[in-house]
């Protein structure tokens, strides 16, 4: 059943504020800046209370097999940039299929692969799948870019021949006439708030910080901007310098080198992604400052966890990477069992903090949980 966003639904849910992946509630929506100007909904505006947390709990628990029977395997079309460098797509494909197997749901997949920049090819694939709607029960769409693929999302979502799920975005667009059945992603804003709570609890108030930010835009606004706003508002922190390192290792190295020379009062360096965190660590190690600076990463990748194990990185908001694929499998099961109304419109994968005060066994266990379906270590592709 396609999900339509109504004014009454939004008003009812928005009064409670936004509930993020760790259960942390942000400011009530009426206090968020620019809400009337946004062209998308945030999860707390469209998720009925408790549905996100319920699905997160299911995803983190052992599989409960499908209660029904199938005459034929479910047919799943995947339109996504799995030919690109990122292993997000391949890992979540593995998580999807392995969770389906655990659930006892027979399936067959048809993959329509592209690179991130091949927007027109994705449009061709979307048209092909829409024309062959009778062949598929479920369509998973990983947009090359959300705004560019909006018409294709709308078109696929409006087809009653299959259910449509979107991967890698959690911002339902207001312009869509037809909403997908569900969106599956990780929230950078949720990670920022989780990290804020951890840092305030560990380091306290009135701390001086510098930042290696990414590229101006929604992702950095959340990862860096929301984190900065939170620690400044709740802990009275001071930010002395913000360097835009463009998510590159070199940017993290250059920014950190400048911070160490010009802003020695900054005892914390916040990095907005793995590459900049690795560059930042390299710059600190090169001058023997890695024990004097509290450094953060973003995402909880293998490189970051190894740096924590070496004592070079201190903390990172870590995504439970396989949650997106596993949650999609659980959504298929719920749909087959006639329980689609129990699902949130927007699913957010779990995010926790990995840090240097954890034991080696604790870090290993966290890594195993994050990649419990797709496997720890580099993915063979």
CSV table of N, CA, C and O in Angstrom, one decimal, residues 296-337:
chain,number,residue,atom,x,y,z
A,296,UNK,N,38.2,12.6,16.5
A,296,UNK,CA,37.0,11.8,16.1
A,296,UNK,C,36.9,11.5,14.6
A,296,UNK,O,37.5,12.3,13.8
A,297,UNK,N,36.3,10.4,14.3
A,297,UNK,CA,36.0,10.1,12.8
A,297,UNK,C,34.5,10.1,12.6
A,297,UNK,O,33.8,10.8,13.3
A,298,UNK,N,34.1,9.4,11.5
A,298,UNK,CA,32.7,9.4,11.2
A,298,UNK,C,32.4,8.1,10.4
A,298,UNK,O,32.9,7.9,9.3
A,299,UNK,N,31.6,7.2,11.0
A,299,UNK,CA,31.1,6.1,10.2
A,299,UNK,C,31.5,4.7,10.8
A,299,UNK,O,30.8,3.7,10.6
A,300,UNK,N,32.6,4.7,11.5
A,300,UNK,CA,33.0,3.4,12.1
A,300,UNK,C,33.5,2.4,11.1
A,300,UNK,O,33.3,1.2,11.3
A,301,UNK,N,34.2,2.9,10.1
A,301,UNK,CA,34.8,2.0,9.1
A,301,UNK,C,36.0,1.2,9.7
A,301,UNK,O,36.5,1.5,10.8
A,302,UNK,N,36.4,0.2,9.0
A,302,UNK,CA,37.5,-0.6,9.4
A,302,UNK,C,38.8,0.2,9.7
A,302,UNK,O,39.5,-0.1,10.6
A,303,UNK,N,39.0,1.2,8.8
A,303,UNK,CA,40.2,2.0,9.0
A,303,UNK,C,40.1,2.8,10.3
A,303,UNK,O,41.1,2.9,11.0
A,304,UNK,N,39.0,3.3,10.6
A,304,UNK,CA,38.8,4.0,11.9
A,304,UNK,C,39.0,3.1,13.1
A,304,UNK,O,39.6,3.5,14.1
A,305,UNK,N,38.4,1.9,13.0
A,305,UNK,CA,38.5,1.0,14.1
A,305,UNK,C,39.9,0.6,14.4
A,305,UNK,O,40.4,0.5,15.5
A,306,UNK,N,40.7,0.4,13.3
A,306,UNK,CA,42.1,0.1,13.4
A,306,UNK,C,42.9,1.2,14.1
A,306,UNK,O,43.8,1.0,14.9
A,307,UNK,N,42.5,2.5,13.7
A,307,UNK,CA,43.2,3.6,14.3
A,307,UNK,C,42.8,3.7,15.8
A,307,UNK,O,43.7,4.1,16.6
A,308,UNK,N,41.6,3.4,16.2
A,308,UNK,CA,41.3,3.3,17.6
A,308,UNK,C,42.1,2.3,18.3
A,308,UNK,O,42.6,2.5,19.4
A,309,UNK,N,42.2,1.1,17.7
A,309,UNK,CA,43.0,0.0,18.3
A,309,UNK,C,44.5,0.5,18.5
A,309,UNK,O,45.1,0.0,19.5
A,310,UNK,N,45.0,1.3,17.6
A,310,UNK,CA,46.4,1.7,17.7
A,310,UNK,C,46.5,2.9,18.6
A,310,UNK,O,47.6,3.4,18.9
A,311,UNK,N,45.4,3.5,19.1
A,311,UNK,CA,45.5,4.6,20.0
A,311,UNK,C,45.7,5.9,19.3
A,311,UNK,O,46.1,6.9,20.0
A,312,UNK,N,45.4,6.0,18.0
A,312,UNK,CA,45.5,7.2,17.3
A,312,UNK,C,44.2,8.0,17.1
A,312,UNK,O,44.2,9.2,16.9
A,313,UNK,N,43.1,7.3,17.1
A,313,UNK,CA,41.8,7.9,17.0
A,313,UNK,C,41.0,7.6,18.3
A,313,UNK,O,41.2,6.5,18.8
A,314,UNK,N,40.2,8.5,18.8
A,314,UNK,CA,39.6,8.4,20.1
A,314,UNK,C,38.2,7.9,20.0
A,314,UNK,O,37.8,7.1,20.9
A,315,UNK,N,37.4,8.4,19.1
A,315,UNK,CA,36.0,8.0,19.1
A,315,UNK,C,35.4,8.2,17.7
A,315,UNK,O,35.9,9.1,16.9
A,316,UNK,N,34.3,7.5,17.4
A,316,UNK,CA,33.6,7.7,16.1
A,316,UNK,C,32.2,7.2,16.2
A,316,UNK,O,31.9,6.2,16.9
A,317,UNK,N,31.2,7.9,15.6
A,317,UNK,CA,29.9,7.4,15.5
A,317,UNK,C,29.9,6.2,14.5
A,317,UNK,O,30.2,6.4,13.4
A,318,UNK,N,29.5,5.0,15.0
A,318,UNK,CA,29.7,3.8,14.1
A,318,UNK,C,28.3,3.3,13.7
A,318,UNK,O,27.4,3.0,14.5
A,319,UNK,N,28.1,3.2,12.4
A,319,UNK,CA,26.9,2.7,11.8
A,319,UNK,C,26.9,1.2,11.9
A,319,UNK,O,27.9,0.5,11.6
A,320,UNK,N,25.8,0.6,12.2
A,320,UNK,CA,25.6,-0.8,12.1
A,320,UNK,C,25.3,-1.1,10.6
A,320,UNK,O,24.1,-1.1,10.2
A,321,UNK,N,26.4,-1.2,9.8
A,321,UNK,CA,26.3,-1.1,8.4
A,321,UNK,C,25.3,-2.0,7.7
A,321,UNK,O,24.8,-1.6,6.6
A,322,UNK,N,25.1,-3.2,8.2
A,322,UNK,CA,24.2,-4.2,7.5
A,322,UNK,C,22.7,-4.0,7.8
A,322,UNK,O,21.8,-4.7,7.3
A,323,UNK,N,22.4,-3.0,8.7
A,323,UNK,CA,21.0,-2.8,9.1
A,323,UNK,C,20.1,-2.4,7.9
A,323,UNK,O,18.9,-2.9,8.0
A,324,UNK,N,20.5,-1.7,7.0
A,324,UNK,CA,19.7,-1.3,5.9
A,324,UNK,C,19.1,-2.5,5.1
A,324,UNK,O,17.9,-2.6,4.8
A,325,UNK,N,20.0,-3.4,4.7
A,325,UNK,CA,19.6,-4.6,4.0
A,325,UNK,C,18.8,-5.5,4.8
A,325,UNK,O,17.7,-6.0,4.3
A,326,UNK,N,19.1,-5.7,6.1
A,326,UNK,CA,18.4,-6.5,6.9
A,326,UNK,C,17.0,-6.0,7.2
A,326,UNK,O,16.0,-6.7,7.2
A,327,UNK,N,16.9,-4.7,7.4
A,327,UNK,CA,15.6,-4.0,7.6
A,327,UNK,C,14.7,-4.2,6.4
A,327,UNK,O,13.4,-4.4,6.5
A,328,UNK,N,15.3,-4.1,5.2
A,328,UNK,CA,14.5,-4.3,3.9
A,328,UNK,C,13.9,-5.7,3.9
A,328,UNK,O,12.8,-5.9,3.5
A,329,UNK,N,14.7,-6.7,4.2
A,329,UNK,CA,14.2,-8.1,4.3
A,329,UNK,C,13.0,-8.2,5.3
A,329,UNK,O,12.0,-8.9,5.0
A,330,UNK,N,13.2,-7.5,6.4
A,330,UNK,CA,12.1,-7.6,7.4
A,330,UNK,C,10.8,-6.9,6.9
A,330,UNK,O,9.7,-7.3,7.2
A,331,UNK,N,11.0,-5.8,6.1
A,331,UNK,CA,9.9,-5.1,5.5
A,331,UNK,C,9.2,-6.0,4.5
A,331,UNK,O,7.9,-6.0,4.4
A,332,UNK,N,9.9,-6.8,3.7
A,332,UNK,CA,9.3,-7.7,2.8
A,332,UNK,C,8.5,-8.8,3.6
A,332,UNK,O,7.4,-9.1,3.2
A,333,UNK,N,9.1,-9.3,4.6
A,333,UNK,CA,8.3,-10.2,5.4
A,333,UNK,C,7.1,-9.6,6.0
A,333,UNK,O,6.0,-10.3,5.9
A,334,UNK,N,7.1,-8.4,6.5
A,334,UNK,CA,5.9,-7.8,7.1
A,334,UNK,C,4.9,-7.6,6.0
A,334,UNK,O,3.7,-7.8,6.2
A,335,UNK,N,5.3,-7.2,4.8
A,335,UNK,CA,4.4,-7.0,3.7
A,335,UNK,C,3.7,-8.3,3.3
A,335,UNK,O,2.5,-8.4,3.1
A,336,UNK,N,4.5,-9.4,3.3
A,336,UNK,CA,3.9,-10.7,2.9
A,336,UNK,C,3.0,-11.2,4.0
A,336,UNK,O,2.0,-11.9,3.6
A,337,UNK,N,3.2,-10.8,5.2
A,337,UNK,CA,2.3,-11.2,6.3
A,337,UNK,C,1.1,-10.3,6.5
A,337,UNK,O,0.4,-10.4,7.5
